[in-house]
Coordinates of C-alpha atoms in Angstrom, one line a residue:
X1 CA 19.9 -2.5 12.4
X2 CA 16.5 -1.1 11.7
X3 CA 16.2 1.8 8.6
X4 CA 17.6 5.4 9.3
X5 CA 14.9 7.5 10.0
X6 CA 15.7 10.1 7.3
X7 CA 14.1 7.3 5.1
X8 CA 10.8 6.9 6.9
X9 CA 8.8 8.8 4.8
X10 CA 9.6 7.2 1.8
X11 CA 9.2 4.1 3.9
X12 CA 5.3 5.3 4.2
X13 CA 5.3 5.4 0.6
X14 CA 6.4 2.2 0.0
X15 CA 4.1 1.0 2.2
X16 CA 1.4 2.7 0.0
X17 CA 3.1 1.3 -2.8
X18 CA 3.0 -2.1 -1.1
X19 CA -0.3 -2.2 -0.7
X20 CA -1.8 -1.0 -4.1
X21 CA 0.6 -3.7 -5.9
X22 CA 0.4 -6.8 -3.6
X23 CA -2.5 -6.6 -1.6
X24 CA -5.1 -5.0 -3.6
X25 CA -6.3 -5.8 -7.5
X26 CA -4.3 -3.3 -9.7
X27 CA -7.3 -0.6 -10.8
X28 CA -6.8 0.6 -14.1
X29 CA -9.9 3.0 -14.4
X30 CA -8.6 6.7 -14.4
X31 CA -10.0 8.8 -11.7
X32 CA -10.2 12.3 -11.1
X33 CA -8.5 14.1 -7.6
X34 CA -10.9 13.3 -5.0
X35 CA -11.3 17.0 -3.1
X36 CA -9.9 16.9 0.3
X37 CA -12.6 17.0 3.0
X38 CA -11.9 19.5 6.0
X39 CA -14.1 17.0 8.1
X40 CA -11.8 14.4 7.0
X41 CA -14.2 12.3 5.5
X42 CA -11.9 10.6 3.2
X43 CA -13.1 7.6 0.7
X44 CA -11.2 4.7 1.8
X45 CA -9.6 4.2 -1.7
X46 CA -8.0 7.6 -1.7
X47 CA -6.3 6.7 1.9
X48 CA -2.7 8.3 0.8
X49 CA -3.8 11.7 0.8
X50 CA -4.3 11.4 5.3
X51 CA -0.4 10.8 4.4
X52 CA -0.1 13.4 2.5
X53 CA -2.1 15.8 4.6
X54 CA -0.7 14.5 8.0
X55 CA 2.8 15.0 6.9
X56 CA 2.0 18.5 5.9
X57 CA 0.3 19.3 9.1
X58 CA 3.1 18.3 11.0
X59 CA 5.6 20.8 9.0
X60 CA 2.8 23.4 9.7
X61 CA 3.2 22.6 13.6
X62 CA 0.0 21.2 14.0
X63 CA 1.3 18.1 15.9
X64 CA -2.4 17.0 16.7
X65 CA -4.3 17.1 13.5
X66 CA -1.2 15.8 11.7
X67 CA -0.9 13.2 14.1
X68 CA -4.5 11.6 13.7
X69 CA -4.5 11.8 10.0
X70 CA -1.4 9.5 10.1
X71 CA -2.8 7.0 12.6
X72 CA -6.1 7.5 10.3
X73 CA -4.1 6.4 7.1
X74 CA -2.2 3.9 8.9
X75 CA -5.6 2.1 10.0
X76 CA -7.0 1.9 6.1
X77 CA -3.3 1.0 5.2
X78 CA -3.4 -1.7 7.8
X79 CA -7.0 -3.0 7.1
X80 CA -6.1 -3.5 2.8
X81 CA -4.6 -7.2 2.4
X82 CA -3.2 -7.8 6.0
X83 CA -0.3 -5.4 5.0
X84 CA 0.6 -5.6 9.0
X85 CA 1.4 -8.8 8.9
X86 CA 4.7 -8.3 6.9
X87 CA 5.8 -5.2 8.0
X88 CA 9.2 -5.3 9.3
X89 CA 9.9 -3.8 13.1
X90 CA 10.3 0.1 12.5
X91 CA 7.6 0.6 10.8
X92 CA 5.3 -1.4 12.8
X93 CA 6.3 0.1 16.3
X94 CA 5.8 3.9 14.3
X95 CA 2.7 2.7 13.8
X96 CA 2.0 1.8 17.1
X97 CA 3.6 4.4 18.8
X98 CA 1.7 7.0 16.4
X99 CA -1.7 5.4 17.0
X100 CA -0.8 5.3 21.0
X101 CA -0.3 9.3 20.3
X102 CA -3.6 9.7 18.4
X103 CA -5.7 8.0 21.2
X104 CA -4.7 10.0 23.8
X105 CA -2.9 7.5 25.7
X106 CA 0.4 9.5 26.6
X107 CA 1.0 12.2 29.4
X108 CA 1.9 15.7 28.5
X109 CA 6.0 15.1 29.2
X110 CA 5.8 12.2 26.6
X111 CA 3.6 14.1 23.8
X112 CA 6.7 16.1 23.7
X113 CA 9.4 14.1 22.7
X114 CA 7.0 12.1 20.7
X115 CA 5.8 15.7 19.0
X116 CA 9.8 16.2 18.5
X117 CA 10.5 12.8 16.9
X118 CA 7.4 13.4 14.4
X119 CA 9.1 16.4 13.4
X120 CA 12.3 15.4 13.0
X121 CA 11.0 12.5 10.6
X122 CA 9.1 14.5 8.4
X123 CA 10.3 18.2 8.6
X124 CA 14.0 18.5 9.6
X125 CA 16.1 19.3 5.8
X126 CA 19.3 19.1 8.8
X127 CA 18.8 15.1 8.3
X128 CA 20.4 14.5 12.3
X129 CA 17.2 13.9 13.4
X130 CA 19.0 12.1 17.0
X131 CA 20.4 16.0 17.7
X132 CA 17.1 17.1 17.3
X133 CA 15.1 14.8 19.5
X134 CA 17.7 13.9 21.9
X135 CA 17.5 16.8 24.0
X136 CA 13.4 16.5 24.4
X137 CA 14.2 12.6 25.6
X138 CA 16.8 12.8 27.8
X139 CA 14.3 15.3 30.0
X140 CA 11.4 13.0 29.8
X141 CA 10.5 10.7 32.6
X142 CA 11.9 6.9 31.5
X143 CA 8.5 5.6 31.1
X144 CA 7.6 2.9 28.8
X145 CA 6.8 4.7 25.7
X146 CA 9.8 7.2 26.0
X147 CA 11.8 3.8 26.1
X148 CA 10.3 2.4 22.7
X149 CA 11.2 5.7 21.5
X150 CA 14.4 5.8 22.5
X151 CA 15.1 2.7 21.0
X152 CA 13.0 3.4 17.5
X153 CA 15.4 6.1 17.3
X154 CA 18.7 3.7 18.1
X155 CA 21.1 7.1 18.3
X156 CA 23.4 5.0 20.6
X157 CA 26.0 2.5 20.1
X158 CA 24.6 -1.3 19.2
X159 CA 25.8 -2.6 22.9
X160 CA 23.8 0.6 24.2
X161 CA 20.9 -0.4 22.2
X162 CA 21.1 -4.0 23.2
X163 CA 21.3 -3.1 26.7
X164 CA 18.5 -1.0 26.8
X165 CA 16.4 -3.0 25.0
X166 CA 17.1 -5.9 26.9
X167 CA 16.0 -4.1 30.1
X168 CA 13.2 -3.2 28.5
X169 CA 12.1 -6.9 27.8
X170 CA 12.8 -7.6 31.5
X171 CA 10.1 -4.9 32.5
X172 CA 8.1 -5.7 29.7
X173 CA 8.7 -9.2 28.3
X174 CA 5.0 -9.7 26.0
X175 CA 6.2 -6.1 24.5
X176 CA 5.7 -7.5 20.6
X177 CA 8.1 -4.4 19.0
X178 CA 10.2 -4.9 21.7
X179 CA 10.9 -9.3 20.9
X180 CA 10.8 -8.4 17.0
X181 CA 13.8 -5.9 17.6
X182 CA 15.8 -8.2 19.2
X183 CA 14.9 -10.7 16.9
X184 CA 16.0 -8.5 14.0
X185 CA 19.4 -7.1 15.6
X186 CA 20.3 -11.2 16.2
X187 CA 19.5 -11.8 12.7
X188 CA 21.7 -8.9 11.7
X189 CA 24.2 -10.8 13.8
X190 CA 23.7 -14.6 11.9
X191 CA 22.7 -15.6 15.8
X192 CA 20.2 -17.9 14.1
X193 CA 19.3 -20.0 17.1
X194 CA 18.6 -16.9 19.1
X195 CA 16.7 -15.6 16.3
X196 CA 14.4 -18.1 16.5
X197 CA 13.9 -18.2 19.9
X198 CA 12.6 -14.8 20.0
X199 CA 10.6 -15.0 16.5
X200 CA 8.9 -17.9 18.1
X201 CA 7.9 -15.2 21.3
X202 CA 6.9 -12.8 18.4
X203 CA 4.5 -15.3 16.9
X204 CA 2.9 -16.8 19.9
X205 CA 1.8 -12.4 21.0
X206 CA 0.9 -12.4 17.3
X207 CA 0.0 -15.6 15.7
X208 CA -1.0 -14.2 12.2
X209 CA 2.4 -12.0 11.8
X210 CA 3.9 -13.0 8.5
X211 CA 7.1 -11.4 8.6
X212 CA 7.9 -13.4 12.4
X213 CA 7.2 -16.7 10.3
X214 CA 9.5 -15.6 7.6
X215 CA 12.4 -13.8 9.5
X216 CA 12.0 -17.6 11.5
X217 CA 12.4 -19.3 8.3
X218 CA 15.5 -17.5 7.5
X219 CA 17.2 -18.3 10.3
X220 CA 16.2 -21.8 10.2
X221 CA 17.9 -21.8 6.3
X222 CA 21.0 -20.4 8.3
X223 CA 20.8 -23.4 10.8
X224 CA 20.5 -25.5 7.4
X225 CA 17.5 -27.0 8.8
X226 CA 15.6 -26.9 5.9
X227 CA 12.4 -29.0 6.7
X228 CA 11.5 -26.1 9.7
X229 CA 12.4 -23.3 7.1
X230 CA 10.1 -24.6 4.6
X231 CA 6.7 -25.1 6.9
X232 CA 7.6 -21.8 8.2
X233 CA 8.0 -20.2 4.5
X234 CA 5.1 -22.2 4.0
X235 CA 3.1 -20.3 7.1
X236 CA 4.8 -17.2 6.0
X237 CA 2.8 -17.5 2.3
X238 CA -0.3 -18.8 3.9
X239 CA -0.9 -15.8 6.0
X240 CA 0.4 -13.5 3.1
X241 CA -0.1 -15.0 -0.3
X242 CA 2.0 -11.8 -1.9
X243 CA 4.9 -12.6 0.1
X244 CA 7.0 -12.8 -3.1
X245 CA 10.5 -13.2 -0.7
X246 CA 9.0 -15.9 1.1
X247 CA 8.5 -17.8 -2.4
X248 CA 11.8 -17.0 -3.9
X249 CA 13.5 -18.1 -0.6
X250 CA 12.0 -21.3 -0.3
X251 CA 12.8 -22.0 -4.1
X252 CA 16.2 -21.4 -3.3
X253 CA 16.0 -24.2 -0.8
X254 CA 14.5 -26.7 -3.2
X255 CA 17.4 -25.6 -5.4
X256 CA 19.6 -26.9 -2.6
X257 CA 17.8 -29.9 -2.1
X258 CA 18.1 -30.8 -6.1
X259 CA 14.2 -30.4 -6.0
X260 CA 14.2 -28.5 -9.5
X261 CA 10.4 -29.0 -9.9
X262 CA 9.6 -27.6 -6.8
X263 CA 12.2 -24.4 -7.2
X264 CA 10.7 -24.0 -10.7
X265 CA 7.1 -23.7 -9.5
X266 CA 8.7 -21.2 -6.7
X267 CA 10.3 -18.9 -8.8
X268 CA 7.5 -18.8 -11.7
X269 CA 5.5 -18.1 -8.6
X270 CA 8.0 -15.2 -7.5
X271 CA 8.0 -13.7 -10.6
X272 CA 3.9 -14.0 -10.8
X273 CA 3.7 -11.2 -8.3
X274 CA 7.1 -8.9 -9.3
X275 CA 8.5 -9.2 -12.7
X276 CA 12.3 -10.0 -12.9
X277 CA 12.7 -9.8 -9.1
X278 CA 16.5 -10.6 -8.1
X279 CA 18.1 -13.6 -10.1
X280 CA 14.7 -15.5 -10.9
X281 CA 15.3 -15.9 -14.3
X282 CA 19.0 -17.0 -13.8
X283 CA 18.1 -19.6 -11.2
X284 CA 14.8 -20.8 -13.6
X285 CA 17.6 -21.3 -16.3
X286 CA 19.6 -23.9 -13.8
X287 CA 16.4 -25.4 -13.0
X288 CA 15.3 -26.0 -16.1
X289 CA 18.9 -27.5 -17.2
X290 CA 19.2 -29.7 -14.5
X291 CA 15.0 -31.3 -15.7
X292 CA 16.3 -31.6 -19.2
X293 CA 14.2 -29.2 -20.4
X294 CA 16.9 -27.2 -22.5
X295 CA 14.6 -25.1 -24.2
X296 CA 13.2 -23.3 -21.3
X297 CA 16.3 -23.0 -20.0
X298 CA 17.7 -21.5 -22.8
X299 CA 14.6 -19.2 -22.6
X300 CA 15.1 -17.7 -19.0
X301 CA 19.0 -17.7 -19.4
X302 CA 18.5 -15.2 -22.4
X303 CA 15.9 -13.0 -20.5
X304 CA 18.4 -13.1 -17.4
X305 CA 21.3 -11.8 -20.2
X306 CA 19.1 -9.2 -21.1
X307 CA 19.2 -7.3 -17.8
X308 CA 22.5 -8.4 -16.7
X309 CA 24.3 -7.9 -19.9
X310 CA 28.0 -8.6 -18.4
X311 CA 27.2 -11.2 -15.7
X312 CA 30.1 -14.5 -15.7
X313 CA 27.5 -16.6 -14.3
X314 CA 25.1 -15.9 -16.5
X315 CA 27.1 -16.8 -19.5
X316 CA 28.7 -19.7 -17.9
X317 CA 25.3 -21.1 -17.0
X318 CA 24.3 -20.7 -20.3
X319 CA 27.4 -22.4 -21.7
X320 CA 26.1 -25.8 -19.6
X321 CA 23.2 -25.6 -21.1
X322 CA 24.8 -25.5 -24.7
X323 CA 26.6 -28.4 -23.2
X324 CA 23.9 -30.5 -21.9
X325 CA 22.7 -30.0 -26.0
X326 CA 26.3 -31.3 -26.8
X327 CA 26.6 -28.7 -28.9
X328 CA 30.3 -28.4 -27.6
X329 CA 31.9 -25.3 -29.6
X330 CA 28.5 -23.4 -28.5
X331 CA 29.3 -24.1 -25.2
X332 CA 33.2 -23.2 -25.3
X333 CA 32.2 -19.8 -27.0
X334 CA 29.8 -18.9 -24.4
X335 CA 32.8 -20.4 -21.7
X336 CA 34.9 -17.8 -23.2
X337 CA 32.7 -15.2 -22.4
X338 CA 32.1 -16.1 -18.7
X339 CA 36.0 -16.9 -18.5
X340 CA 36.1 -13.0 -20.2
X341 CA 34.3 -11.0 -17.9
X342 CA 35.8 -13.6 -14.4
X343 CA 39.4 -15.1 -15.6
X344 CA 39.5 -15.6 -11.4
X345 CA 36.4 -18.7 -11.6
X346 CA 38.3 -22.4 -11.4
X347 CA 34.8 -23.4 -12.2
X348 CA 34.6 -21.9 -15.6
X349 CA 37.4 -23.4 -16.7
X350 CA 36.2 -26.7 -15.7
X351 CA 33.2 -26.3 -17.1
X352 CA 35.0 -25.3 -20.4
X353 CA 37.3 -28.1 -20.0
X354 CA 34.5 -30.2 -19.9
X355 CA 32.9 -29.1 -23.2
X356 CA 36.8 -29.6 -24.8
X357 CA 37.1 -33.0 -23.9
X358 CA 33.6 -34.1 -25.4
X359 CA 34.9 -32.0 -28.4
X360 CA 37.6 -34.3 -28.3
X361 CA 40.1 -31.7 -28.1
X362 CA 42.2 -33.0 -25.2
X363 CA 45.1 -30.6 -25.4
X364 CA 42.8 -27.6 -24.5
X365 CA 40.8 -29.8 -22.2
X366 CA 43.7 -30.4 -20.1
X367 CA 44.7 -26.7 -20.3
X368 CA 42.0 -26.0 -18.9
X369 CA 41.7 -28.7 -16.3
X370 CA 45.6 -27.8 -15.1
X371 CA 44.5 -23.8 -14.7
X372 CA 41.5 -24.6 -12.8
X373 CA 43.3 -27.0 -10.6
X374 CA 46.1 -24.4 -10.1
X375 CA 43.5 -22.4 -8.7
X376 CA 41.3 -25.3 -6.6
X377 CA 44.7 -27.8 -5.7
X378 CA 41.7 -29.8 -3.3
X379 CA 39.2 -30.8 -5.9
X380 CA 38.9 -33.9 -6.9
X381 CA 37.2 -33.7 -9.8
X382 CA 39.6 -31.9 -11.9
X383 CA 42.0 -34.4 -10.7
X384 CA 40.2 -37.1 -11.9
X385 CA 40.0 -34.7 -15.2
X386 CA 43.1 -34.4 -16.2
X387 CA 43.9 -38.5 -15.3
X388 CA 41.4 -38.5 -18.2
X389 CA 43.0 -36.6 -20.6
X390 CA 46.0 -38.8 -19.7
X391 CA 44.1 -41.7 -20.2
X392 CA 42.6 -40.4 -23.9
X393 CA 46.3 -39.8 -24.6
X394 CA 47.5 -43.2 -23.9
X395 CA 49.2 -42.7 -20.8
X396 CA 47.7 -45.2 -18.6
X397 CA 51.1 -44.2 -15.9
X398 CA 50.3 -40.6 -15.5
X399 CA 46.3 -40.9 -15.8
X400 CA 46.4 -43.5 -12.4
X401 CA 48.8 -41.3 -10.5
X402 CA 46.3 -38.9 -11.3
X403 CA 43.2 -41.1 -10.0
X404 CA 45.2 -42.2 -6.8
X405 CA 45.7 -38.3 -6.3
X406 CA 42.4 -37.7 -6.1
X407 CA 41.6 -40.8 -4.4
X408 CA 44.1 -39.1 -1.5
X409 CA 41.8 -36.5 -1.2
X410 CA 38.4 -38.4 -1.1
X411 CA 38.8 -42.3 -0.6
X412 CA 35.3 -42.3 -1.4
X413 CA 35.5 -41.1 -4.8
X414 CA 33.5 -44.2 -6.5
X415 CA 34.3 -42.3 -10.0
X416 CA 38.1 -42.4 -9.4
X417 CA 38.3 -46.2 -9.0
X418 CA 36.0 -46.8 -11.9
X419 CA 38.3 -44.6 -13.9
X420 CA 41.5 -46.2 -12.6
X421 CA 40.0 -49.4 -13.4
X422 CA 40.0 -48.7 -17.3
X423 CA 43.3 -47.7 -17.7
X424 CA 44.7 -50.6 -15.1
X425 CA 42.6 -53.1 -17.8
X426 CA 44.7 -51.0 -20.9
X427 CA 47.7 -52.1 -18.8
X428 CA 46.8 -55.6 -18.7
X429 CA 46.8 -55.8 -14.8
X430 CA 43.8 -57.3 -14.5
X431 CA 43.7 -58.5 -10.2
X432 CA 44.2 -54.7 -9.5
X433 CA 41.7 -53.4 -11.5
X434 CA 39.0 -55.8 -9.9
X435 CA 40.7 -54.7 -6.3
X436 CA 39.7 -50.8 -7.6
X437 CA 36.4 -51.5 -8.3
X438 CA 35.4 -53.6 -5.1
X439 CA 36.4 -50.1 -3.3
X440 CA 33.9 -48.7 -6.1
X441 CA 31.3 -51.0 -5.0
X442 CA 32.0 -51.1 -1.6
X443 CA 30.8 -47.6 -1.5
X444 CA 27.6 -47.9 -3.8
X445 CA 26.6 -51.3 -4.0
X446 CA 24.3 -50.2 -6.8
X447 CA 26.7 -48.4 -9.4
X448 CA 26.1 -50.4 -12.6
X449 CA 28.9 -49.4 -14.3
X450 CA 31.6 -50.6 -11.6
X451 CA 29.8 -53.9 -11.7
X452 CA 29.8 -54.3 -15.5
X453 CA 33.2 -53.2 -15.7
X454 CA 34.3 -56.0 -13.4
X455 CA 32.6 -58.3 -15.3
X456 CA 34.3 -57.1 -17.8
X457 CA 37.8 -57.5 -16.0
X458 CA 36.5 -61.2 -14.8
X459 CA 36.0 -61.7 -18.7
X460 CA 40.0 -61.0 -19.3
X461 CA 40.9 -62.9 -16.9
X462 CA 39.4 -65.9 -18.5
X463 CA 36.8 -66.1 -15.7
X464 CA 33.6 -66.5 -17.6
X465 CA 31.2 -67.2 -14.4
X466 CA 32.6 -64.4 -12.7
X467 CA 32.0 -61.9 -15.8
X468 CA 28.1 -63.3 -16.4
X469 CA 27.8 -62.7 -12.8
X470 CA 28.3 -59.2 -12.3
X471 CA 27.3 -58.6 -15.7
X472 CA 24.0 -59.2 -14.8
X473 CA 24.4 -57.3 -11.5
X474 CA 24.9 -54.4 -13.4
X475 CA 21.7 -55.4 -15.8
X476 CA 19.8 -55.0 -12.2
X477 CA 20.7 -51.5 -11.4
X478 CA 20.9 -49.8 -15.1
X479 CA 18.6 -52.2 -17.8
X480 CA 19.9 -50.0 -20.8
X481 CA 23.6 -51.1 -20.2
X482 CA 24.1 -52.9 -23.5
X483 CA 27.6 -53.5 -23.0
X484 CA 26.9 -56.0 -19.9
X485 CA 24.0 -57.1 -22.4
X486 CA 27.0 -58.8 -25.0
X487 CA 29.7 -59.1 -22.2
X488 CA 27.2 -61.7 -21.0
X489 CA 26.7 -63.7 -24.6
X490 CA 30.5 -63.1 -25.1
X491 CA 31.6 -64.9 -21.8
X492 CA 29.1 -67.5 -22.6
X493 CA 30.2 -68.3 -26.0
X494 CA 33.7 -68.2 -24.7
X495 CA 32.9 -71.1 -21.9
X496 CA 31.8 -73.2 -25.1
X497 CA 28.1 -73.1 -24.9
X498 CA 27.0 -72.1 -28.6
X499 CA 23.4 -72.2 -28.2
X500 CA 22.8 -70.6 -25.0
X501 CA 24.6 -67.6 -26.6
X502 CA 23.5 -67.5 -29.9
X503 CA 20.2 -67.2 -27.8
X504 CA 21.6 -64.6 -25.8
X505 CA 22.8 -62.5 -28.5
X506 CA 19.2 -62.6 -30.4
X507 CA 17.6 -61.6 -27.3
X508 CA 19.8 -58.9 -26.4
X509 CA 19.6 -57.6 -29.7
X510 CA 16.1 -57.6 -30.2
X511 CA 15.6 -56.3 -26.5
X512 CA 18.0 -53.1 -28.0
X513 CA 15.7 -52.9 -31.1
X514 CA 12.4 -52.3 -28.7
X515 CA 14.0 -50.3 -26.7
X516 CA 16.0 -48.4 -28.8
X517 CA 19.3 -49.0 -27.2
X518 CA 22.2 -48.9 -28.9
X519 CA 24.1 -51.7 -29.9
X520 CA 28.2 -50.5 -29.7
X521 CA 30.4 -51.6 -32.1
X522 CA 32.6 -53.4 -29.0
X523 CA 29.9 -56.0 -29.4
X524 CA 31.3 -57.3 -32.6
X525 CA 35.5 -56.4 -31.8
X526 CA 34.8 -58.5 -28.8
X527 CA 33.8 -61.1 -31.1
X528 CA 36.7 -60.5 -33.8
X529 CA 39.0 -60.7 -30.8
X530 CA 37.9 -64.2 -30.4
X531 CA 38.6 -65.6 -34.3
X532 CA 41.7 -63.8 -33.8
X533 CA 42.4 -66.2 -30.4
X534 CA 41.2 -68.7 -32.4
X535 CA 38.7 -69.7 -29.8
X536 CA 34.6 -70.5 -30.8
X537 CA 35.7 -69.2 -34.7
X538 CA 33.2 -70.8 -36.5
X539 CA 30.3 -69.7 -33.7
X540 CA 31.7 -66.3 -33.4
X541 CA 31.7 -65.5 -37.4
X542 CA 27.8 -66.9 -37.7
X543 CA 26.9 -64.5 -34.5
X544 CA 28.6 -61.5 -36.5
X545 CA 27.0 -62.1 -39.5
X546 CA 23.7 -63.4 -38.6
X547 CA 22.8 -61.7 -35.4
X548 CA 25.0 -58.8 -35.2
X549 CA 25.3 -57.4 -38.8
X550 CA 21.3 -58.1 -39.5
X551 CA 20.0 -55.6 -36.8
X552 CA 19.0 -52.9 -39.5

């Protein structure tokens, strides 16, 4: 529902406000008091003081006088920046109804209630301003105006005000305030789809009306159709290039979309025209993490810390980005802070599980992992967690049971069969690790590292062809898996063929030097693994020591 009117005159001044910061270059110069001229003669630049005079006039009881110099300062307010186009429904039917007053335009049983409303904004100290205007309205005629004020003043209950207002659109269906009420009260409802109905009405009467573009937007983000919330939040800054909500909205929506360079040019925008508005340097902090660019991340997170000196999220966010530094005991310590000031977040011991497993500190890792899933007993990701702590513990048993659990929740979990896959290979069960994967693959043909691990399983199942195959599959999607790289050599020099891998080897191993790549030290077990089989030894040694062992 639209603002109490006990706040309207500070409403006024934040429209003044408004104006000098947003619309107009800031003026630094110092000025003396411009003298206020009886013939009201006013420089345009020192419009507040027909607010300040009208106001006064009113408390004087000079309804008339007081009345003109607000519809005076309302028209200079109006003609700085396009203010009108974002002003929200109250403020731009007072207007209205105030300049209707000022032109002459009412009959002498509506100057009175309007007369009575005026003074109960601005002079009643009782603050019920409905028990002081009530009485005037209920003995004027039900014209139109008397109905718009009625209905500004919203003293009845929201199905009353609906009701009336509806009527109202019946008898007067282009009324603009009228279609941006109802537009508003829907919104204040999350009726979305109506909302946008009515917001589109709005902006065909009034085609350069920001704030009908951007309440439209909004409900289009609440339908979660996000392409026809951003050209409207697009339209929105177009027509009003201050309209510092309409760019941190629509950042939030690249947020959602994973569009990080977009949302970071939003919010740098945002902040361009209000400094530190809302959670704009918290949400440039994820940005920035989730581009790679730790630094700035680090950067806004710290400014964000500096307002909001206790906030969970704000720690915990800042404990990722330690994390995506893998600087892992950074990232637990600022874990413990977020955990600290929320112990009720499964996500922040998750995220600090996280950082204890690539600590290699499993038995806190799966501390952690248990009290977050005693808290979330649906996701699958912890699941999947803690069969990996099993799994780094040796227990291949209790690490699958763990994958096949979370594999119950979401048979599309590629991860979960990839993981199952290792510790099924540990186990030696070779036919139903390959089975695990093809469900991998069978959701994302393209995941590299379910094809390479097959090959891998192919390869311990003595099936060289196999191995090579989908070895080089996962070559195709990921070019910097090196593993696949000597899984490829290794099953050729196991089928026999010397040469081909000794040229294998020297071209995967130079292909690592350019690129930089890193060349595992499974490259040569794999190898040692053969001499111990007895199988290529003679090959196998001259590969170690005059391929593998010369790549410094």
């Amino acid at each position: 529902m639209p603002t109490p009117f006990k706040l309207i005159p500070a409403c006024v001044l934040l429209c003044l406000a408004f104006v000098a910061n947003a619309a107009i270059p800031v003026d630094t110069i110092i000025k003396r008091p411009v003298p206020i001229s009886k013939t009201m003669s006013y420089q345009v630049s020192d419009f507040s003081v027909y607010f300040k005079e009208g106001i006064a006039s009113i408390r004087k009881d000079s309804m008339d006088k007081g009345v003109k110099l607000l519809s005076t300062g309302f028209g200079y307010v109006l003609s700085k920046g396009d203010i009108q186009r974002v002003l929200s429904y109250q403020l731009l039917e007072l207007i209205d109804l105030i300049d209707i007053t000022a032109r002459g335009k009412l009959s002498p049983a509506e100057v009175v209630p309007m007369h009575a409303f005026l003074k109960g904004v601005f002079a009643d100290s009782s603050g019920n301003i409905v028990k002081t205007v009530l009485p005037y309205i209920n003995k004027a005629p039900s014209t139109t105006f008397v109905k718009r004020l009625k209905l500004l003043l919203q003293f009845d209950t929201p199905d009353k005000i609906n009701s009336d207002l509806n009527k109202l659109l019946i008898e007067k269906p282009d009324l603009l305030g009228a279609n941006l009420l109802k537009a508003e009260i829907l919104f204040g409802q999350d009726k979305f789809a109506e909302t946008v109905g009515y917001c589109t009405k709005v902006i065909s009467l009034s085609p350069q009306y920001a704030h009908a573009y951007h309440l439209r937007a909004k409900s289009y983000e609440g339908l979660k159709l996000h392409s026809k919330a951003l050209v409207d939040y697009d339209q929105t800054i177009k027509l009003f290039p201050a309209h510092f909500e309409a760019f941190y909205e629509r950042a939030d929506i690249y947020m959602d979309e994973d569009k990080y360079r977009q949302a970071i040019n939003g919010y740098l925008q945002t902040l361009a025209i209000v400094n530190n508005y809302k959670w704009c340097h918290y949400n440039l902090a994820r940005a920035y993490k989730d581009v790679n660019m730790t630094d700035s991340a680090m950067f806004y997170i710290n400014l964000h810390l500096n307002t909001y000196k206790e906030d969970a999220d704000g720690f915990n966010i800042k404990g990722e980005i330690f994390y995506a530094m893998d600087d892992y005991p950074a990232a637990i310590a600022q874990h413990n802070r977020a955990i600290a000031y929320n112990p009720n977040r499964s996500d922040f011991y998750e995220e600090r599980g996280d950082a204890y497993f690539y600590a290699k500190d499993i038995t806190n890792a799966m501390v952690d992992f248990k009290k977050a899933f005693s808290m979330d007993k649906n996701n699958k990701y912890l699941m999947d967690r803690i069969g990996n702590c099993y799994h780094s513990n040796g227990d291949e048993v209790k690490a699958i049971s763990w994958y096949q659990a979370a594999l119950k929740i979401n048979p599309n979990y590629k991860y979960a069969y990839v993981d199952m896959d290792i510790s099924l290979n540990k186990l030696g069960r070779y036919k139903e690790a390959i089975a695990a994967l093809e469900k991998a693959v069978a959701i994302d043909s393209t995941y590299a590292i379910a094809n390479g691990n097959m090959g891998w399983d192919y390869y311990c199942l003595g099936n060289y062809d196999a191995c090579i195959k989908h070895s080089y599959k996962a070559l195709n999607y990921q070019e910097d898996a090196t593993y696949a790289m000597f899984n490829i050599a290794l099953a050729t020099l196991a089928k026999g063929d010397f040469e081909k891998a000794r040229e294998l080897y020297t071209q995967f191993v130079k292909t690592c030097k350019e690129k930089n790549y890193p060349i595992n030290d499974g490259a040569i077990t794999d190898l040692n693994d053969l001499i111990k089989k007895k199988i290529m030894v003679k090959e196998a040694t001259y590969i170690i020591e005059n391929i593998l062992r010369k790549t410094d």
